[in-house]
Coordinates of C-alpha atoms and ligand atoms in Angstrom, one line a residue:
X108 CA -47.2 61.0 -78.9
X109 CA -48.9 61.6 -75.6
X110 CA -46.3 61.7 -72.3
X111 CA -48.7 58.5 -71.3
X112 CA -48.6 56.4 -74.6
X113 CA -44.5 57.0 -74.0
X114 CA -44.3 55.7 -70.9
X115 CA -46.6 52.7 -71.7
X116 CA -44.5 51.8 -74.5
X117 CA -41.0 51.5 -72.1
X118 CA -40.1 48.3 -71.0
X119 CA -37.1 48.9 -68.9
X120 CA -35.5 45.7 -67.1
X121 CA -32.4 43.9 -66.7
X122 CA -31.3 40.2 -67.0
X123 CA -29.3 38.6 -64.3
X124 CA -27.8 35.4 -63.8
X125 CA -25.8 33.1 -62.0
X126 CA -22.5 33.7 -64.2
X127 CA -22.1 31.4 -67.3
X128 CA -25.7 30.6 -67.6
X129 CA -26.5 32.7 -70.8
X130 CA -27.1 35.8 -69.7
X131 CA -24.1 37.5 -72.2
X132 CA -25.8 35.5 -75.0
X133 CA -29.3 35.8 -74.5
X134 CA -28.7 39.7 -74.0
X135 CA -26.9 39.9 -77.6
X136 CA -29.7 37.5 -79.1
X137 CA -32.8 39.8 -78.2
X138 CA -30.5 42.8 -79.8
X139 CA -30.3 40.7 -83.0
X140 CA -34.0 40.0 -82.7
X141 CA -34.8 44.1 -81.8
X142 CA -32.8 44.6 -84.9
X143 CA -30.2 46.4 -82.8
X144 CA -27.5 44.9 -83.9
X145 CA -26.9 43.0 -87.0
X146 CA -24.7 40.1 -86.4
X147 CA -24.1 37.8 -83.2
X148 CA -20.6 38.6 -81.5
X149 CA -20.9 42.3 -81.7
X150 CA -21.9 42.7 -77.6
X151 CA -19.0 41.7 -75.9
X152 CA -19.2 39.7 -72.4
X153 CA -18.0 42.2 -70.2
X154 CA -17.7 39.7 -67.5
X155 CA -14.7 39.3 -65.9
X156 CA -12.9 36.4 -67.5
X157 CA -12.5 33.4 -64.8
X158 CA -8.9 33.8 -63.7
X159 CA -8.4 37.3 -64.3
X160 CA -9.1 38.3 -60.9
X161 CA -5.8 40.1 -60.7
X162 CA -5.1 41.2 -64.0
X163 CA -5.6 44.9 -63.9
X164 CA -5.7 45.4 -67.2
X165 CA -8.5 43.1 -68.0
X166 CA -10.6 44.6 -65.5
X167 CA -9.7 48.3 -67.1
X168 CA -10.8 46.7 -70.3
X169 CA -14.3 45.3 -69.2
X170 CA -15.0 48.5 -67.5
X171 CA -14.4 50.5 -71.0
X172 CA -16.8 47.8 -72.4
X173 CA -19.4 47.8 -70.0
X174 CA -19.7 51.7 -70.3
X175 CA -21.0 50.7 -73.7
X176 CA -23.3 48.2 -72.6
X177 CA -24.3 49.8 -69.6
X178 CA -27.5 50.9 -70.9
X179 CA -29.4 49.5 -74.5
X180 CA -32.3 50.5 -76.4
X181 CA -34.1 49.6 -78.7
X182 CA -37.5 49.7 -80.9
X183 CA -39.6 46.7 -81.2
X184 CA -43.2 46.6 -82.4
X185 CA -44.0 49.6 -81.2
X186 CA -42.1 49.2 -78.0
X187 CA -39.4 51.1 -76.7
X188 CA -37.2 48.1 -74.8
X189 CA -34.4 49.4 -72.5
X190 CA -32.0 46.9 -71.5
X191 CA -30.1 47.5 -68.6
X192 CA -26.7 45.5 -68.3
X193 CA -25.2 44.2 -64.5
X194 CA -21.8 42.8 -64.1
X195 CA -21.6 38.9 -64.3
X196 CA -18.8 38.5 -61.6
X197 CA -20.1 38.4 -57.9
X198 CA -17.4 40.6 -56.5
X199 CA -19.5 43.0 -58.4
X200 CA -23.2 41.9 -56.9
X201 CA -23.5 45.6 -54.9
X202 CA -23.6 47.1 -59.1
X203 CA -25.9 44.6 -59.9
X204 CA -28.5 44.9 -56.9
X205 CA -28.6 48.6 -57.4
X206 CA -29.3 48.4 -60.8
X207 CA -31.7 46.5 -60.1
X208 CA -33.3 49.6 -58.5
X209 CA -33.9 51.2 -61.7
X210 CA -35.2 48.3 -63.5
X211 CA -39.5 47.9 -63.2
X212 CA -38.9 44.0 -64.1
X213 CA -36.5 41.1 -64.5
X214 CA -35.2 38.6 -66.7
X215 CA -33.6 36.0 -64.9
X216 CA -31.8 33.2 -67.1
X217 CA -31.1 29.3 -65.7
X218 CA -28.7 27.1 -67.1
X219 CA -31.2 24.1 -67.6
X220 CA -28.5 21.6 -66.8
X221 CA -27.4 23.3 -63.5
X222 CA -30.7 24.9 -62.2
X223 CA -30.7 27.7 -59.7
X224 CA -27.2 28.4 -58.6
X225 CA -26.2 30.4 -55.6
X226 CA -26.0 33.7 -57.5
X227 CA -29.4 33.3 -58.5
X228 CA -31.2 32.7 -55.5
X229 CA -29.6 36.3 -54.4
X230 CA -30.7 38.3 -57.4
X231 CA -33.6 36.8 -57.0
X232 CA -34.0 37.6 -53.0
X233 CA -33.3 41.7 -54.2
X234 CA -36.3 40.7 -56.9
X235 CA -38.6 39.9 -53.7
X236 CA -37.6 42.3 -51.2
X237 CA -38.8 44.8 -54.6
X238 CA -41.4 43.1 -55.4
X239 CA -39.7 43.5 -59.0
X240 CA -41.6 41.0 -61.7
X241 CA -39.6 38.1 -63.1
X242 CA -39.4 36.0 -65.9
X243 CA -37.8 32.7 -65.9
X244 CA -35.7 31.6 -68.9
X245 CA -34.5 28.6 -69.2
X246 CA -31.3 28.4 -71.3
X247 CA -29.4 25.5 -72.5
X248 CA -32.2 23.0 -73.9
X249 CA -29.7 21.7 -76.1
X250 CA -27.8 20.0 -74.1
X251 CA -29.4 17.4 -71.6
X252 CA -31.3 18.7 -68.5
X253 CA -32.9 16.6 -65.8
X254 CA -36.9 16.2 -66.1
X255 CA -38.8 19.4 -66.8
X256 CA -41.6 18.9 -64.1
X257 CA -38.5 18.1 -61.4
X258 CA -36.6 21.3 -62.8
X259 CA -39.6 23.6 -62.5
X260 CA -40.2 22.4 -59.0
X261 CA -36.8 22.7 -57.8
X262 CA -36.7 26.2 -58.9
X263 CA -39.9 26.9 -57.1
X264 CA -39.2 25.6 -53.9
X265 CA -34.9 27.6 -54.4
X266 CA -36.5 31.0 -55.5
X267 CA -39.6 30.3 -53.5
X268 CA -41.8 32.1 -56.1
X269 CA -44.7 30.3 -58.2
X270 CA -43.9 29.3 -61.9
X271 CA -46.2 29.7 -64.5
X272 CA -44.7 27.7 -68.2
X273 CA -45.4 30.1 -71.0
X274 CA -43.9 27.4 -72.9
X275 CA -43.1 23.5 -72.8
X276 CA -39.8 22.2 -74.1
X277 CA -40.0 18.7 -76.2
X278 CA -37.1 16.8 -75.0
X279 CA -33.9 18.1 -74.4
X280 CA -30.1 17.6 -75.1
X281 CA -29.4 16.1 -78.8
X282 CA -33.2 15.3 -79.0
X283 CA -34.6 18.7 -78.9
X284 CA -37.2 19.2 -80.9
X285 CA -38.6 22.6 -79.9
X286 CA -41.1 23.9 -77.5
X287 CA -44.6 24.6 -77.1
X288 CA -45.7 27.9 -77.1
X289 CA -48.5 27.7 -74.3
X290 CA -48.5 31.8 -74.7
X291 CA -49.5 32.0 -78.3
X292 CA -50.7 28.2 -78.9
X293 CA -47.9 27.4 -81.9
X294 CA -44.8 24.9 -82.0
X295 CA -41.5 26.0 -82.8
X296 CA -39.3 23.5 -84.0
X297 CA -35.3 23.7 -82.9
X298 CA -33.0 24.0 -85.6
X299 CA -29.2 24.2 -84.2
X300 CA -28.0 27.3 -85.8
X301 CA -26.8 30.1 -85.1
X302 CA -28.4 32.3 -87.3
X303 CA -31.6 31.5 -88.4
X304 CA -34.9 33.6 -87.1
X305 CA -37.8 31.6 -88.5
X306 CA -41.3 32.0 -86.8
X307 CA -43.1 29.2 -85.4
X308 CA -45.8 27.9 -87.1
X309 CA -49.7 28.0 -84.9
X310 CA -51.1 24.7 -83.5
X311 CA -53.9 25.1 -81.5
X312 CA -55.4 21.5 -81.7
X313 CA -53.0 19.3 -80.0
X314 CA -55.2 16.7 -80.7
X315 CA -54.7 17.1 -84.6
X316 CA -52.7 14.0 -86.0
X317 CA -50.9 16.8 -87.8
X318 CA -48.7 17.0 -84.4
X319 CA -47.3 13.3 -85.2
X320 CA -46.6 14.5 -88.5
X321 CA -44.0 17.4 -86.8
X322 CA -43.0 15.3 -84.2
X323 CA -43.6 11.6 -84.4
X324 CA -43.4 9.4 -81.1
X325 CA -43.0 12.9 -79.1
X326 CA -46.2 14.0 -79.9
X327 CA -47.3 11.5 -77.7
X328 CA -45.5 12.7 -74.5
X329 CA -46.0 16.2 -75.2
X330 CA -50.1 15.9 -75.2
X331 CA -49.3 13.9 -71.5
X332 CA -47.1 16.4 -70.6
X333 CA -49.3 19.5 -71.2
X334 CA -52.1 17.9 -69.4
X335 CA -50.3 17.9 -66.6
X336 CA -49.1 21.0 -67.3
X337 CA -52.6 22.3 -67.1
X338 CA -53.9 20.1 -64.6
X339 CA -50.9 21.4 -62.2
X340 CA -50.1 25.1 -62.7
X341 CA -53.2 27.4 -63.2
X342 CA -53.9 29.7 -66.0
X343 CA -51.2 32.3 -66.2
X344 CA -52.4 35.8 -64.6
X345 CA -51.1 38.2 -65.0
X346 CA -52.0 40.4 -62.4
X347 CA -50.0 37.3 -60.2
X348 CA -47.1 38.5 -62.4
X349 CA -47.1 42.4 -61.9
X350 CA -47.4 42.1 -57.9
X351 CA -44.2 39.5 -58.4
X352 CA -46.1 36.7 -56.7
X353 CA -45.8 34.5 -59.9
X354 CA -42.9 33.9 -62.4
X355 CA -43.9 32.9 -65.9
X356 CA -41.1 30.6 -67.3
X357 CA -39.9 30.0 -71.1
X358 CA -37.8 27.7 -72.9
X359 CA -34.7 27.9 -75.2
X360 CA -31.3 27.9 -76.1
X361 CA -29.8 31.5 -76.4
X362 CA -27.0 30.3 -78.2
X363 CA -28.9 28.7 -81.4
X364 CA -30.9 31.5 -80.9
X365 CA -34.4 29.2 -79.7
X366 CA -36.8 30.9 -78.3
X367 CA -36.1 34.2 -78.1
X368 CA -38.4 36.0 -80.5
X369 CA -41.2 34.3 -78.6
X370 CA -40.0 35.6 -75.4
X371 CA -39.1 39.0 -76.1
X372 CA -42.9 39.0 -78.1
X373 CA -44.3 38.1 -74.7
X374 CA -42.3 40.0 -72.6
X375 CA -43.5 43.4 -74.6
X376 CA -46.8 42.0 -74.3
X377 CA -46.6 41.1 -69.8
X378 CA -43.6 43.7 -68.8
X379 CA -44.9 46.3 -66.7
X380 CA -44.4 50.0 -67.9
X381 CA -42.7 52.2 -65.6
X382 CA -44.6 52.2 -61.9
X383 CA -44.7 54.5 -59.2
X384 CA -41.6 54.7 -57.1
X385 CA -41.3 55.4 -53.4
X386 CA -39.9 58.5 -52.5
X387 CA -39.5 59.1 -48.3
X388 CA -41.9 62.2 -49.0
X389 CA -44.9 61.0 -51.3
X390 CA -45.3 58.0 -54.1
X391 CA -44.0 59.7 -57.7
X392 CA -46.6 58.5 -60.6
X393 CA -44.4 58.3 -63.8
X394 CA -47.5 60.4 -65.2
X395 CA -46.4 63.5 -62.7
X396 CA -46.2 66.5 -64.9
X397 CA -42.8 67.1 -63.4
X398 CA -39.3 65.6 -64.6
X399 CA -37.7 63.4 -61.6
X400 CA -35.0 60.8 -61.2
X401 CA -32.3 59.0 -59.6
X402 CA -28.7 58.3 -59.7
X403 CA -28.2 54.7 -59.9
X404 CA -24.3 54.2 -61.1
X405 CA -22.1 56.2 -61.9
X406 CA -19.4 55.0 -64.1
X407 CA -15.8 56.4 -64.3
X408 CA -12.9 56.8 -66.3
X409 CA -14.0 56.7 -69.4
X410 CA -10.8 58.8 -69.7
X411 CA -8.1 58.4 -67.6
X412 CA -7.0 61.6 -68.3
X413 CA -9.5 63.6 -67.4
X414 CA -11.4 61.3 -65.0
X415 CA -14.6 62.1 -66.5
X416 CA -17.7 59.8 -65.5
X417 CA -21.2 59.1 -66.3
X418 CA -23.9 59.0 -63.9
X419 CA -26.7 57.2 -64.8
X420 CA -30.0 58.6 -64.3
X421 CA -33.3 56.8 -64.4
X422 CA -36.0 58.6 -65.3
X423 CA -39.2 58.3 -62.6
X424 CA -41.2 60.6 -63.7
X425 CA -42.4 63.9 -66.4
X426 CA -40.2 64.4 -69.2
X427 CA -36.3 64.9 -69.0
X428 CA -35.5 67.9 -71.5
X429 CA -31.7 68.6 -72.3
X430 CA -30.5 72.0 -70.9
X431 CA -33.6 72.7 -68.4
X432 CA -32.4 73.8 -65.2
X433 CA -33.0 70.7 -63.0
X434 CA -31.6 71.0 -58.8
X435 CA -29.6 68.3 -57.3
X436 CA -31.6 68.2 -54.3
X437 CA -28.4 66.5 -52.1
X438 CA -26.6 70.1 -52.8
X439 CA -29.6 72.2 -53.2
X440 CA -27.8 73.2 -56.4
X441 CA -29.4 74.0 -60.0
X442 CA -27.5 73.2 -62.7
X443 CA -28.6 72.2 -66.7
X444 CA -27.0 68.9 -68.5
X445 CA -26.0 70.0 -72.4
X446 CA -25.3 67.1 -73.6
X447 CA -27.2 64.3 -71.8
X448 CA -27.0 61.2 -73.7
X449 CA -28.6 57.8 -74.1
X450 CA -27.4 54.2 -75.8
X451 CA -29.9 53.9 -78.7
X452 CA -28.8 50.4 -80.8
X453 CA -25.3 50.5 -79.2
X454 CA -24.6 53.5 -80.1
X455 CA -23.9 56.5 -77.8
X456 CA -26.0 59.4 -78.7
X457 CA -26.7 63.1 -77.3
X458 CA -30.6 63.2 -76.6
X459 CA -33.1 66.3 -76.5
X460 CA -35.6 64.6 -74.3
X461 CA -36.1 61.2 -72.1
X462 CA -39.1 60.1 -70.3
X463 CA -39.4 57.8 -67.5
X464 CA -38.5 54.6 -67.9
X465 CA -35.4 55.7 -69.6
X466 CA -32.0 56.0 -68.5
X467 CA -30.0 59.6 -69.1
X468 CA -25.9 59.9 -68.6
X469 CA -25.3 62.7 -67.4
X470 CA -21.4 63.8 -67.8
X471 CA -20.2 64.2 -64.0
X472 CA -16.9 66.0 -62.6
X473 CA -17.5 64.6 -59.3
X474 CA -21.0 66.6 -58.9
X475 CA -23.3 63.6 -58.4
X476 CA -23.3 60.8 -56.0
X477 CA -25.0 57.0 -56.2
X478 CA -28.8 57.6 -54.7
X479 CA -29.2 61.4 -55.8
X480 CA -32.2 62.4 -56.3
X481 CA -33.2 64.9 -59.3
X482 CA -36.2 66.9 -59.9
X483 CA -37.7 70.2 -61.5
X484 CA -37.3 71.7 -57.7
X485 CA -39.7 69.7 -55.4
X486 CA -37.5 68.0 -52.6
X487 CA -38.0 64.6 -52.2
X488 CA -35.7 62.1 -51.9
X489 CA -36.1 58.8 -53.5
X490 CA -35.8 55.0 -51.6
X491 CA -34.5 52.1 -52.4
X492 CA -30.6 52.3 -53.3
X493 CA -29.4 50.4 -50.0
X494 CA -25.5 49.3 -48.8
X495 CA -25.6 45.9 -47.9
X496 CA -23.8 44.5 -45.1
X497 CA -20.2 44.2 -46.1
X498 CA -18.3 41.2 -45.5
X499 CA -14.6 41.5 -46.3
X500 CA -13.0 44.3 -44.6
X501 CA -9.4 45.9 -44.7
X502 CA -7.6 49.0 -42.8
X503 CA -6.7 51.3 -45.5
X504 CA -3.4 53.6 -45.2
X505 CA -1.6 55.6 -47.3
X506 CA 1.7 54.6 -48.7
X507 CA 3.0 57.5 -49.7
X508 CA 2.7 60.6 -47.3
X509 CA 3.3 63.3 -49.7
X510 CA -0.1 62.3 -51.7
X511 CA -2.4 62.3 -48.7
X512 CA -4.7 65.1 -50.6
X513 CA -5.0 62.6 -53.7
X514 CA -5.4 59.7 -51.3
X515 CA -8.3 61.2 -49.4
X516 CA -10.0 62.6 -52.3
X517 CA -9.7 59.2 -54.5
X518 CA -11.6 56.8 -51.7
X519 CA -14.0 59.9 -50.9
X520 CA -14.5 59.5 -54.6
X521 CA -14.7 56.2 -55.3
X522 CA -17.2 55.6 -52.6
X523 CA -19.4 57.8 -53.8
X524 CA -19.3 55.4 -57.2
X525 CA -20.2 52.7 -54.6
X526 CA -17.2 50.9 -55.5
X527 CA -17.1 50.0 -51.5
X528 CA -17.8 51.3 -48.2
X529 CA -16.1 53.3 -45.5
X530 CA -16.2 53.6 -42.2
X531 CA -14.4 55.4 -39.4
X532 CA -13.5 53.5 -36.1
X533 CA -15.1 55.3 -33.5
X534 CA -12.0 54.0 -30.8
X535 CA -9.1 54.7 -33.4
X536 CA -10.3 57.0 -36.0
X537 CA -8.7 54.5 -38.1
X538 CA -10.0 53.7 -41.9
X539 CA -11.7 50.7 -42.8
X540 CA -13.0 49.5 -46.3
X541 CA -15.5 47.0 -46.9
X542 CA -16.6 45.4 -50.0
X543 CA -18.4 42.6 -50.7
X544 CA -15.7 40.7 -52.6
X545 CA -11.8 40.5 -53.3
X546 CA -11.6 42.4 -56.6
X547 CA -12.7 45.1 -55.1
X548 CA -9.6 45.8 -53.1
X549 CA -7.7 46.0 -56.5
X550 CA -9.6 47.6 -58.1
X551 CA -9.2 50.4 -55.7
X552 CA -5.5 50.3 -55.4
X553 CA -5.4 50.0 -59.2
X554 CA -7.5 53.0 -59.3
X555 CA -6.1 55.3 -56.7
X556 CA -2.7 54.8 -58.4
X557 CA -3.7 55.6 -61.6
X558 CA -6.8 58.1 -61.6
X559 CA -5.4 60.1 -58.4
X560 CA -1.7 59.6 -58.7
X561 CA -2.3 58.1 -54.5
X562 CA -0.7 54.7 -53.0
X563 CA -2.9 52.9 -50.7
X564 CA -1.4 50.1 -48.7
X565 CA -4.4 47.7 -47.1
X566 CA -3.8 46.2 -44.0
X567 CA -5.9 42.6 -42.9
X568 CA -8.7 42.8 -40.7
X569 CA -10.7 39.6 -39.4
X570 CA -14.3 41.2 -39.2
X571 CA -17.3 39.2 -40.0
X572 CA -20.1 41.3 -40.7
X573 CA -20.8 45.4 -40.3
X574 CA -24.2 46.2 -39.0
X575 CA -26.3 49.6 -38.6
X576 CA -27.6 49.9 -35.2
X577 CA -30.3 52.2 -33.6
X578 CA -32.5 52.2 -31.0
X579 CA -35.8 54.0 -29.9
X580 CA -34.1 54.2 -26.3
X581 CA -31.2 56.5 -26.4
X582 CA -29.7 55.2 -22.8
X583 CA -29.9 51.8 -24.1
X584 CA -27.6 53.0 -27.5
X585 CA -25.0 54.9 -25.2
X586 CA -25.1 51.7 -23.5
X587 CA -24.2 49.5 -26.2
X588 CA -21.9 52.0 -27.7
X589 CA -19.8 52.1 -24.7
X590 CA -19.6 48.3 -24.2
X591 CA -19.0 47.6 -27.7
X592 CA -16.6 51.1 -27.9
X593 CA -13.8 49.3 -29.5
X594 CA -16.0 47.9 -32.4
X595 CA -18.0 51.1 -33.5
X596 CA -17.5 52.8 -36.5
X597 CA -19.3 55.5 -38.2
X598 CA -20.4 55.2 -42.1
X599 CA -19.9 57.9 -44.9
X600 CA -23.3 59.2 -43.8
X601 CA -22.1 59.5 -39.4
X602 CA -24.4 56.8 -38.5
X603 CA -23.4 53.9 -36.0
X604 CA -22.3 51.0 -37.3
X605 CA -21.3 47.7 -35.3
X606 CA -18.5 45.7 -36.6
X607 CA -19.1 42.1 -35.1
X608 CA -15.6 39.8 -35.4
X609 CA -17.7 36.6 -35.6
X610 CA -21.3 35.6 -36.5
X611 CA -21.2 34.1 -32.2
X612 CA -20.8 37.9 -31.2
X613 CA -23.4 39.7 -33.6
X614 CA -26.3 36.6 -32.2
X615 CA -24.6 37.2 -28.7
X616 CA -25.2 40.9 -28.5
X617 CA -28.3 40.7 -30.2
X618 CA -29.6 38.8 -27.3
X619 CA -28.3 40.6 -24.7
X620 CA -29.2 44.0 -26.3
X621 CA -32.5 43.8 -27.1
X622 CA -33.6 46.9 -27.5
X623 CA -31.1 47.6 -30.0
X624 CA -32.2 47.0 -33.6
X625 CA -29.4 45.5 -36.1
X626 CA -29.6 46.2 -40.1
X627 CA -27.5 44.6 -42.6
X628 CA -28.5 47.1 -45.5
X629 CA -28.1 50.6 -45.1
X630 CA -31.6 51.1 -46.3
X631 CA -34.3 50.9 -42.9
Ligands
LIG892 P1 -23.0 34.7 -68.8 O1 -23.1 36.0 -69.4 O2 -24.3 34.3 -68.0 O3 -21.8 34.5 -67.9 O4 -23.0 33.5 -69.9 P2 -22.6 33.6 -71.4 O5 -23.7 34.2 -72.2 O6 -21.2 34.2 -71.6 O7 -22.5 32.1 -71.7 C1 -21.7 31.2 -71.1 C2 -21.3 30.0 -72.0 O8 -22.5 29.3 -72.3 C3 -20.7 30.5 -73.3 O9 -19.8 29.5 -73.7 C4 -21.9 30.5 -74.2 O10 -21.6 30.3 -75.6 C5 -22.6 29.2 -73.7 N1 -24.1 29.3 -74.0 C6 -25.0 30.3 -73.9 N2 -26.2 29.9 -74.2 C7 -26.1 28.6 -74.6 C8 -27.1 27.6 -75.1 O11 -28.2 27.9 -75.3 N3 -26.6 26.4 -75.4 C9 -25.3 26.1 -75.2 N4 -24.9 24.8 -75.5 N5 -24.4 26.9 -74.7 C10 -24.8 28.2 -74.4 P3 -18.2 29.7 -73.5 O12 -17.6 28.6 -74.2 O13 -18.0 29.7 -72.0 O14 -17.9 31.1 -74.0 P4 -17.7 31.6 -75.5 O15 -16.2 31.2 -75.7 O16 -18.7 30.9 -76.3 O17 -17.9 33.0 -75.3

């Protein structure tokens, strides 16, 4: 096969949700359908259970799973689908926007009953500001939702993106018959169970008394409500799709395992193949005759005893080609990866080659940071893994002086995962973490305990947001930094950051400095 046919067969996304709307079950579901697993239940949920914020243990255990389900592929009709897994709990949202980076579309799932919850309107901002393409699934059709017209509006107006029904349910809740496959032109009728893959059967005369036959009274109501549907929303293009200007939406219920087939069909069929990506040099065309990629994530521990990791690698462009001398261009260092491997059908495998679209783990002592860029030699430096503003922050010290070594190389360490951030105080050379949510505090105490034999001990700090500052006038920075000296800090990277104690303070110095610019991602 051509390096071109491989890349146009990769469909390489990721499906997000607010947590609890399906996105566990619809993931497993279109492995059963791929045929990459046999039986429902064998993909674990490696969410964080509700309540288990503090139980270390459980959050050891999720992160062994979710090596596993970090990355899965599959073949499907001719398609090679790679799946790419984000954590459901929004202490870990940081994980999930950057993989969101390596993704070239989205699926984003919508508990029918609930409609867009406030996890989803974030993933689906980071979808925007990317211009990644989405697909709507709604999941839950059988239980009872509000009206379908009112539901696709509200979503419109929350993710403020233009919907496009690929499908049309018929009723909902105990009455749910099925849905209409606009996509396709056939009906599939709901049965509730659990197992069952039957294909939907082709109706394209609506008109056809057959319908009544299938449906009885609700044939009635569906011919109304397609008319609509047509009179109201467009015909679906697909170009709308690609530039993310237009969300197609589909119907079903995951868990009785509606109307999946239909949508991973038509997700083969509409998903983009791997695009150009941004580096700060040049635009890199998958079709470059030279290997290139990113780090994304890097996941640790997979032993504790030998605090091994993974970094994740998503191929952008040429082919990846195990042992090839390839140069971290961060280091300017050369190095070959011997045993590269990639999750085919759950499984963990050593690969020979990858091509972009894919996603390679390289095995990592410590070499590789989040947002390195790879290549056959050509520096460039790839875009788009940003830091976003932090909001919860804490002094971290050590508690046990004899282990200052281990302390300082565990949180130099763990930032580079991107567990959280650090930053220096410029007034007190003090060290302060930020994350954007709780667990992340114990997760880093659990880990520096454990993986570097270090005791942290984190002290409160009231902060409300950290900003990145910078300004075209270099009298009007020294300025600001000396009137603000007591709130600078300096990131991983040495750049200025502003650490405002209240939202009144950031708008206050925002107006008063004007010529200072203020960025709440790292990325600018
Ligand atoms: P998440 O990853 O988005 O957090 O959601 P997950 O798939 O874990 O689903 C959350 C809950 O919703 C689960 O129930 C799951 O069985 C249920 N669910 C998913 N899809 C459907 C659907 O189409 N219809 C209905 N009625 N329920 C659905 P749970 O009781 O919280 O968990 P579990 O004990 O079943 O794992």
């Amino acid at each position: 096969m051509s390096i071109q046919t491989e890349i146009r067969r990769r469909r390489t996304f990721a499906i997000v949700s607010h947590p609890d709307a399906g996105k566990t079950t619809l993931t497993e579901k279109l492995l059963l359908f791929g045929g990459a697993i046999h039986v429902a239940g064998a993909v674990k949920s490696n969410k964080i259970k509700k309540g288990a914020t503090s139980d270390f243990m459980e959050i050891e255990r999720q992160r062994g799973i979710s090596v596993a389900t970090s990355v899965m592929g599959f073949e499907y009709d001719g398609y090679k689908v790679n799946i790419l897994d984000t954590p459901g709990h929004q202490d870990f949202q940081e994980d999930t926007f950057r993989t969101l980076t390596a993704v070239d579309s989205v699926i984003i799932v919508i508990d029918a009953a609930k409609g867009v919850e406030p996890q989803t309107e974030k993933l689906m901002n980071v979808c925007r500001m990317r211009k990644t393409p989405v697909i709507i699934f709604i999941n839950k059709l059988d239980r009872p939702t509000q009206d379908t017209f009112e539901l696709l509006d509200d979503i419109e107006r929350q993710l403020q993106i233009s919907l496009n029904p690929l499908s049309w349910p018929i009723n909902n809740g105990p009455d749910f018959k099925g849905v209409y496959n606009i996509f396709d032109k056939s009906l599939d009728f709901f049965k509730p169970s659990v197992q069952d893959i039957e294909p939907g059967i082709s109706f394209d005369d609506l008109d056809s008394p057959e319908l009544e036959k299938h449906i009885g009274k609700d044939a009635k109501k569906l011919r109304e409500d397609l008319e609509l549907v047509y009179g109201v929303y467009p015909p679906f293009k697909h170009d709308e799709y690609l530039a993310g200007n237009l969300a197609p939406v589909f119907f079903g219920s995951a868990l009785y395992n509606f109307g999946i087939q239909e949508l991973l069909d038509a997700f083969v069929k509409i998903a983009p193949w791997p695009r150009p990506v941004q580096t700060e040099e040049r635009l890199i065309d998958p079709e470059d005759e030279k290997f290139s990629g990113f780090v994304f994530k890097i996941h640790a521990n997979i032993d504790p005893n030998h605090r091994s990791r993974i970094a994740f690698v998503k191929v952008c462009s040429g082919k990846f080609i195990r042992n090839n001398n390839y140069k971290l261009i961060r280091s300017g260092k050369t190095f070959r990866v011997s045993s590269p491997t990639a999750f085919m059908a759950s499984q963990k495998e050593i690969i020979e080659e990858a091509y972009p679209g894919d996603i390679v783990g390289f095995p990592d002592n410590g070499s590789f940071i989040i947002g390195d860029t790879i290549t056959e030699g050509e520096d460039i430096h790839f875009k788009g893994l940003p830091s976003f503003s932090p909001e919860l922050f804490k002094f971290v010290e050590n508690a046990d002086p004899m282990k200052t070594k281990q302390l300082n190389k565990g949180v130099d360490q763990l930032m580079d995962e991107g567990v959280a951030q650090l930053f220096t105080s410029q007034f007190n050379g003090r060290r302060i973490i930020g994350t954007v949510g709780q667990l992340q505090f114990e997760v880093i105490q659990y880990r520096l305990e454990h993986e570097y034999n270090a005791k942290c001990r984190f002290e409160p700090l009231s902060m409300y947001k950290a900003c990145w500052i910078q300004s075209d006038n270099p009298k009007a920075l020294i300025e600001f930094k000396n009137r603000k000296h007591q709130k600078m800090a300096t990131d991983k990277r040495g750049r200025d950051v502003f650490m405002a104690d209240s939202q009144f303070i950031l708008d206050m110095a925002q107006s008063e400095f004007k010529e200072i610019k203020f960025h709440f991602t790292s990325e600018f």
